[in-house]
């Protein structure tokens, strides 16, 4: 088993329950960051540190642990009730600011595959972003990455 921590899921699905207009607590994504973050996550796991998602702040007592990378060009997802977004779990994301008078309502699920633990123990999830996905999804990612 690798020394650090890994998520036990491969993607998230967000189901929106009301109209998400700008600055109403939207789900915010940072396109392409899943490719950029994989080597950083691998570095953290290999040195046995907490993951970025644990919100730890590196300091002098945690040598070798990189700070969270700066994120720019976030995109607020504008959605209607019933819309669904599927996101790779390595895609940087967060909830956006809510300046509306409404509460943010959405439901999300984290899904995994049955052989996830075996792939983690081999380290395969740190080498290939798409190792747990079907070939059809891998082909879509190759198409998007080249466009």
PDB file of C-alpha atoms in Angstrom:
ATOM      1  CA  UNK A   1       0.000   0.000   0.000  1.00  0.00           C
ATOM      2  CA  UNK A   2       1.213   3.505  -0.725  1.00  0.00           C
ATOM      3  CA  UNK A   3       2.119   5.642   2.306  1.00  0.00           C
ATOM      4  CA  UNK A   4      -0.278   8.580   1.792  1.00  0.00           C
ATOM      5  CA  UNK A   5      -4.016   8.935   1.461  1.00  0.00           C
ATOM      6  CA  UNK A   6      -6.125   8.517  -1.675  1.00  0.00           C
ATOM      7  CA  UNK A   7      -9.801   9.130  -2.296  1.00  0.00           C
ATOM      8  CA  UNK A   8     -11.975   6.058  -2.404  1.00  0.00           C
ATOM      9  CA  UNK A   9     -14.035   7.291  -5.352  1.00  0.00           C
ATOM     10  CA  UNK A  10     -13.362   8.043  -9.016  1.00  0.00           C
ATOM     11  CA  UNK A  11     -15.896  10.718  -9.878  1.00  0.00           C
ATOM     12  CA  UNK A  12     -18.587  12.937  -8.471  1.00  0.00           C
ATOM     13  CA  UNK A  13     -22.053  13.546  -9.821  1.00  0.00           C
ATOM     14  CA  UNK A  14     -23.811  16.786  -8.915  1.00  0.00           C
ATOM     15  CA  UNK A  15     -27.604  16.972  -9.254  1.00  0.00           C
ATOM     16  CA  UNK A  16     -28.893  20.535  -9.201  1.00  0.00           C
ATOM     17  CA  UNK A  17     -32.191  21.205  -7.449  1.00  0.00           C
ATOM     18  CA  UNK A  18     -32.744  24.861  -8.299  1.00  0.00           C
ATOM     19  CA  UNK A  19     -31.635  27.468 -10.837  1.00  0.00           C
ATOM     20  CA  UNK A  20     -27.983  28.338 -10.391  1.00  0.00           C
ATOM     21  CA  UNK A  21     -27.463  31.849 -11.647  1.00  0.00           C
ATOM     22  CA  UNK A  22     -24.098  33.611 -11.253  1.00  0.00           C
ATOM     23  CA  UNK A  23     -22.929  33.976  -7.659  1.00  0.00           C
ATOM     24  CA  UNK A  24     -25.666  31.843  -6.139  1.00  0.00           C
ATOM     25  CA  UNK A  25     -23.380  29.263  -4.524  1.00  0.00           C
ATOM     26  CA  UNK A  26     -22.578  27.594  -7.838  1.00  0.00           C
ATOM     27  CA  UNK A  27     -20.418  24.527  -8.251  1.00  0.00           C
ATOM     28  CA  UNK A  28     -17.161  26.009  -9.603  1.00  0.00           C
ATOM     29  CA  UNK A  29     -14.707  23.996 -11.682  1.00  0.00           C
ATOM     30  CA  UNK A  30     -11.205  24.682 -12.952  1.00  0.00           C
ATOM     31  CA  UNK A  31     -11.026  23.079 -16.418  1.00  0.00           C
ATOM     32  CA  UNK A  32      -7.990  20.922 -17.128  1.00  0.00           C
ATOM     33  CA  UNK A  33      -6.696  20.897 -13.558  1.00  0.00           C
ATOM     34  CA  UNK A  34      -7.177  17.131 -13.258  1.00  0.00           C
ATOM     35  CA  UNK A  35      -4.208  16.704 -15.626  1.00  0.00           C
ATOM     36  CA  UNK A  36      -2.087  19.261 -13.762  1.00  0.00           C
ATOM     37  CA  UNK A  37      -2.884  17.974 -10.261  1.00  0.00           C
ATOM     38  CA  UNK A  38      -2.100  14.264 -10.764  1.00  0.00           C
ATOM     39  CA  UNK A  39       1.714  14.618 -10.417  1.00  0.00           C
ATOM     40  CA  UNK A  40       1.246  16.854  -7.366  1.00  0.00           C
ATOM     41  CA  UNK A  41      -1.092  14.333  -5.724  1.00  0.00           C
ATOM     42  CA  UNK A  42       1.381  11.556  -6.522  1.00  0.00           C
ATOM     43  CA  UNK A  43       4.143  13.572  -4.830  1.00  0.00           C
ATOM     44  CA  UNK A  44       2.008  14.042  -1.725  1.00  0.00           C
ATOM     45  CA  UNK A  45       0.998  10.390  -1.519  1.00  0.00           C
ATOM     46  CA  UNK A  46       4.542   9.136  -2.014  1.00  0.00           C
ATOM     47  CA  UNK A  47       5.867  11.303   0.841  1.00  0.00           C
ATOM     48  CA  UNK A  48       2.999  10.161   3.086  1.00  0.00           C
ATOM     49  CA  UNK A  49       1.352  13.543   3.498  1.00  0.00           C
ATOM     50  CA  UNK A  50      -2.251  14.661   3.628  1.00  0.00           C
ATOM     51  CA  UNK A  51      -3.972  15.423   0.334  1.00  0.00           C
ATOM     52  CA  UNK A  52      -4.893  18.901  -0.837  1.00  0.00           C
ATOM     53  CA  UNK A  53      -8.514  18.123  -0.016  1.00  0.00           C
ATOM     54  CA  UNK A  54      -7.606  17.796   3.647  1.00  0.00           C
ATOM     55  CA  UNK A  55      -7.024  21.582   3.709  1.00  0.00           C
ATOM     56  CA  UNK A  56      -3.662  21.279   5.436  1.00  0.00           C
ATOM     57  CA  UNK A  57      -1.249  24.168   5.158  1.00  0.00           C
ATOM     58  CA  UNK A  58       2.404  23.239   4.759  1.00  0.00           C
ATOM     59  CA  UNK A  59       4.782  24.697   7.302  1.00  0.00           C
ATOM     60  CA  UNK A  60       8.259  24.127   8.692  1.00  0.00           C
ATOM     61  CA  UNK A  61       7.102  20.971  10.495  1.00  0.00           C
ATOM     62  CA  UNK A  62       5.893  19.438   7.215  1.00  0.00           C
ATOM     63  CA  UNK A  63       8.904  19.512   4.875  1.00  0.00           C
ATOM     64  CA  UNK A  64       8.382  18.340   1.321  1.00  0.00           C
ATOM     65  CA  UNK A  65       4.650  18.966   1.317  1.00  0.00           C
ATOM     66  CA  UNK A  66       3.774  21.396  -1.462  1.00  0.00           C
ATOM     67  CA  UNK A  67       1.182  24.094  -0.866  1.00  0.00           C
ATOM     68  CA  UNK A  68      -2.102  23.962  -2.685  1.00  0.00           C
ATOM     69  CA  UNK A  69      -1.509  25.134  -6.248  1.00  0.00           C
ATOM     70  CA  UNK A  70      -2.956  28.509  -7.184  1.00  0.00           C
ATOM     71  CA  UNK A  71      -6.181  28.188  -9.141  1.00  0.00           C
ATOM     72  CA  UNK A  72      -7.297  30.714 -11.707  1.00  0.00           C
ATOM     73  CA  UNK A  73      -9.966  30.888 -14.387  1.00  0.00           C
ATOM     74  CA  UNK A  74     -12.612  29.038 -12.424  1.00  0.00           C
ATOM     75  CA  UNK A  75     -15.943  28.536 -14.137  1.00  0.00           C
ATOM     76  CA  UNK A  76     -19.265  28.761 -12.316  1.00  0.00           C
ATOM     77  CA  UNK A  77     -21.617  26.037 -13.498  1.00  0.00           C
ATOM     78  CA  UNK A  78     -24.955  27.602 -14.430  1.00  0.00           C
ATOM     79  CA  UNK A  79     -27.620  24.950 -14.080  1.00  0.00           C
ATOM     80  CA  UNK A  80     -31.351  24.355 -13.972  1.00  0.00           C
ATOM     81  CA  UNK A  81     -33.227  21.924 -11.734  1.00  0.00           C
ATOM     82  CA  UNK A  82     -32.590  18.403 -12.939  1.00  0.00           C
ATOM     83  CA  UNK A  83     -29.246  19.169 -14.588  1.00  0.00           C
ATOM     84  CA  UNK A  84     -26.371  16.827 -13.728  1.00  0.00           C
ATOM     85  CA  UNK A  85     -22.619  17.373 -13.890  1.00  0.00           C
ATOM     86  CA  UNK A  86     -20.174  14.490 -13.776  1.00  0.00           C
ATOM     87  CA  UNK A  87     -16.684  15.522 -12.660  1.00  0.00           C
ATOM     88  CA  UNK A  88     -13.413  13.606 -12.370  1.00  0.00           C
ATOM     89  CA  UNK A  89     -12.425  13.537  -8.704  1.00  0.00           C
ATOM     90  CA  UNK A  90      -9.004  15.049  -9.501  1.00  0.00           C
ATOM     91  CA  UNK A  91     -10.657  18.079 -11.157  1.00  0.00           C
ATOM     92  CA  UNK A  92     -10.167  21.077  -8.878  1.00  0.00           C
ATOM     93  CA  UNK A  93     -13.562  22.354  -7.772  1.00  0.00           C
ATOM     94  CA  UNK A  94     -15.291  24.247  -4.991  1.00  0.00           C
ATOM     95  CA  UNK A  95     -18.508  25.940  -4.040  1.00  0.00           C
ATOM     96  CA  UNK A  96     -18.761  29.500  -5.241  1.00  0.00           C
ATOM     97  CA  UNK A  97     -19.847  32.543  -3.264  1.00  0.00           C
ATOM     98  CA  UNK A  98     -23.560  32.889  -2.683  1.00  0.00           C
ATOM     99  CA  UNK A  99     -24.696  36.512  -2.882  1.00  0.00           C
ATOM    100  CA  UNK A 100     -28.295  35.537  -3.603  1.00  0.00           C
ATOM    101  CA  UNK A 101     -31.101  35.311  -1.072  1.00  0.00           C
ATOM    102  CA  UNK A 102     -31.464  31.559  -1.809  1.00  0.00           C
ATOM    103  CA  UNK A 103     -29.951  28.536  -0.130  1.00  0.00           C
ATOM    104  CA  UNK A 104     -27.814  26.399  -2.434  1.00  0.00           C
ATOM    105  CA  UNK A 105     -29.603  23.100  -3.041  1.00  0.00           C
ATOM    106  CA  UNK A 106     -27.843  20.259  -4.781  1.00  0.00           C
ATOM    107  CA  UNK A 107     -27.228  16.593  -4.166  1.00  0.00           C
ATOM    108  CA  UNK A 108     -23.948  14.941  -5.009  1.00  0.00           C
ATOM    109  CA  UNK A 109     -22.710  11.397  -5.087  1.00  0.00           C
ATOM    110  CA  UNK A 110     -19.200  10.013  -5.106  1.00  0.00           C
ATOM    111  CA  UNK A 111     -18.932   6.815  -7.095  1.00  0.00           C
ATOM    112  CA  UNK A 112     -16.236   4.178  -7.168  1.00  0.00           C
ATOM    113  CA  UNK A 113     -15.385   0.914  -8.904  1.00  0.00           C
ATOM    114  CA  UNK A 114     -15.166  -2.489  -7.266  1.00  0.00           C
ATOM    115  CA  UNK A 115     -11.434  -2.962  -7.920  1.00  0.00           C
ATOM    116  CA  UNK A 116     -10.410   0.489  -6.640  1.00  0.00           C
ATOM    117  CA  UNK A 117      -8.426  -0.853  -3.668  1.00  0.00           C
ATOM    118  CA  UNK A 118      -6.408  -3.179  -5.910  1.00  0.00           C
ATOM    119  CA  UNK A 119      -5.579  -0.310  -8.274  1.00  0.00           C
ATOM    120  CA  UNK A 120      -4.574   1.871  -5.313  1.00  0.00           C
ATOM    121  CA  UNK A 121      -2.304  -0.812  -3.856  1.00  0.00           C
ATOM    122  CA  UNK A 122      -0.542  -1.178  -7.233  1.00  0.00           C
ATOM    123  CA  UNK A 123      -0.188   2.591  -7.550  1.00  0.00           C
ATOM    124  CA  UNK A 124      -2.045   2.551 -10.880  1.00  0.00           C
ATOM    125  CA  UNK A 125      -4.344   5.433  -9.894  1.00  0.00           C
ATOM    126  CA  UNK A 126      -1.276   7.670  -9.544  1.00  0.00           C
ATOM    127  CA  UNK A 127       0.008   6.853 -13.021  1.00  0.00           C
ATOM    128  CA  UNK A 128      -3.145   7.056 -15.133  1.00  0.00           C
ATOM    129  CA  UNK A 129      -6.064   9.439 -14.519  1.00  0.00           C
ATOM    130  CA  UNK A 130      -8.381   7.165 -16.457  1.00  0.00           C
ATOM    131  CA  UNK A 131      -7.322   3.678 -15.287  1.00  0.00           C
ATOM    132  CA  UNK A 132     -10.710   3.121 -13.608  1.00  0.00           C
ATOM    133  CA  UNK A 133     -12.833   4.419 -16.476  1.00  0.00           C
ATOM    134  CA  UNK A 134     -14.299   2.519 -19.442  1.00  0.00           C
ATOM    135  CA  UNK A 135     -12.588   2.843 -22.823  1.00  0.00           C
ATOM    136  CA  UNK A 136     -15.373   5.104 -24.142  1.00  0.00           C
ATOM    137  CA  UNK A 137     -14.581   7.726 -21.492  1.00  0.00           C
ATOM    138  CA  UNK A 138     -10.841   7.418 -22.131  1.00  0.00           C
ATOM    139  CA  UNK A 139     -11.446   8.083 -25.837  1.00  0.00           C
ATOM    140  CA  UNK A 140     -13.512  11.181 -25.013  1.00  0.00           C
ATOM    141  CA  UNK A 141     -10.707  12.538 -22.802  1.00  0.00           C
ATOM    142  CA  UNK A 142      -8.152  11.977 -25.579  1.00  0.00           C
ATOM    143  CA  UNK A 143     -10.403  13.859 -27.991  1.00  0.00           C
ATOM    144  CA  UNK A 144     -10.923  16.777 -25.573  1.00  0.00           C
ATOM    145  CA  UNK A 145      -7.211  16.942 -24.661  1.00  0.00           C
ATOM    146  CA  UNK A 146      -6.255  17.264 -28.328  1.00  0.00           C
ATOM    147  CA  UNK A 147      -8.853  19.912 -29.194  1.00  0.00           C
TER     148      UNK A 147
END
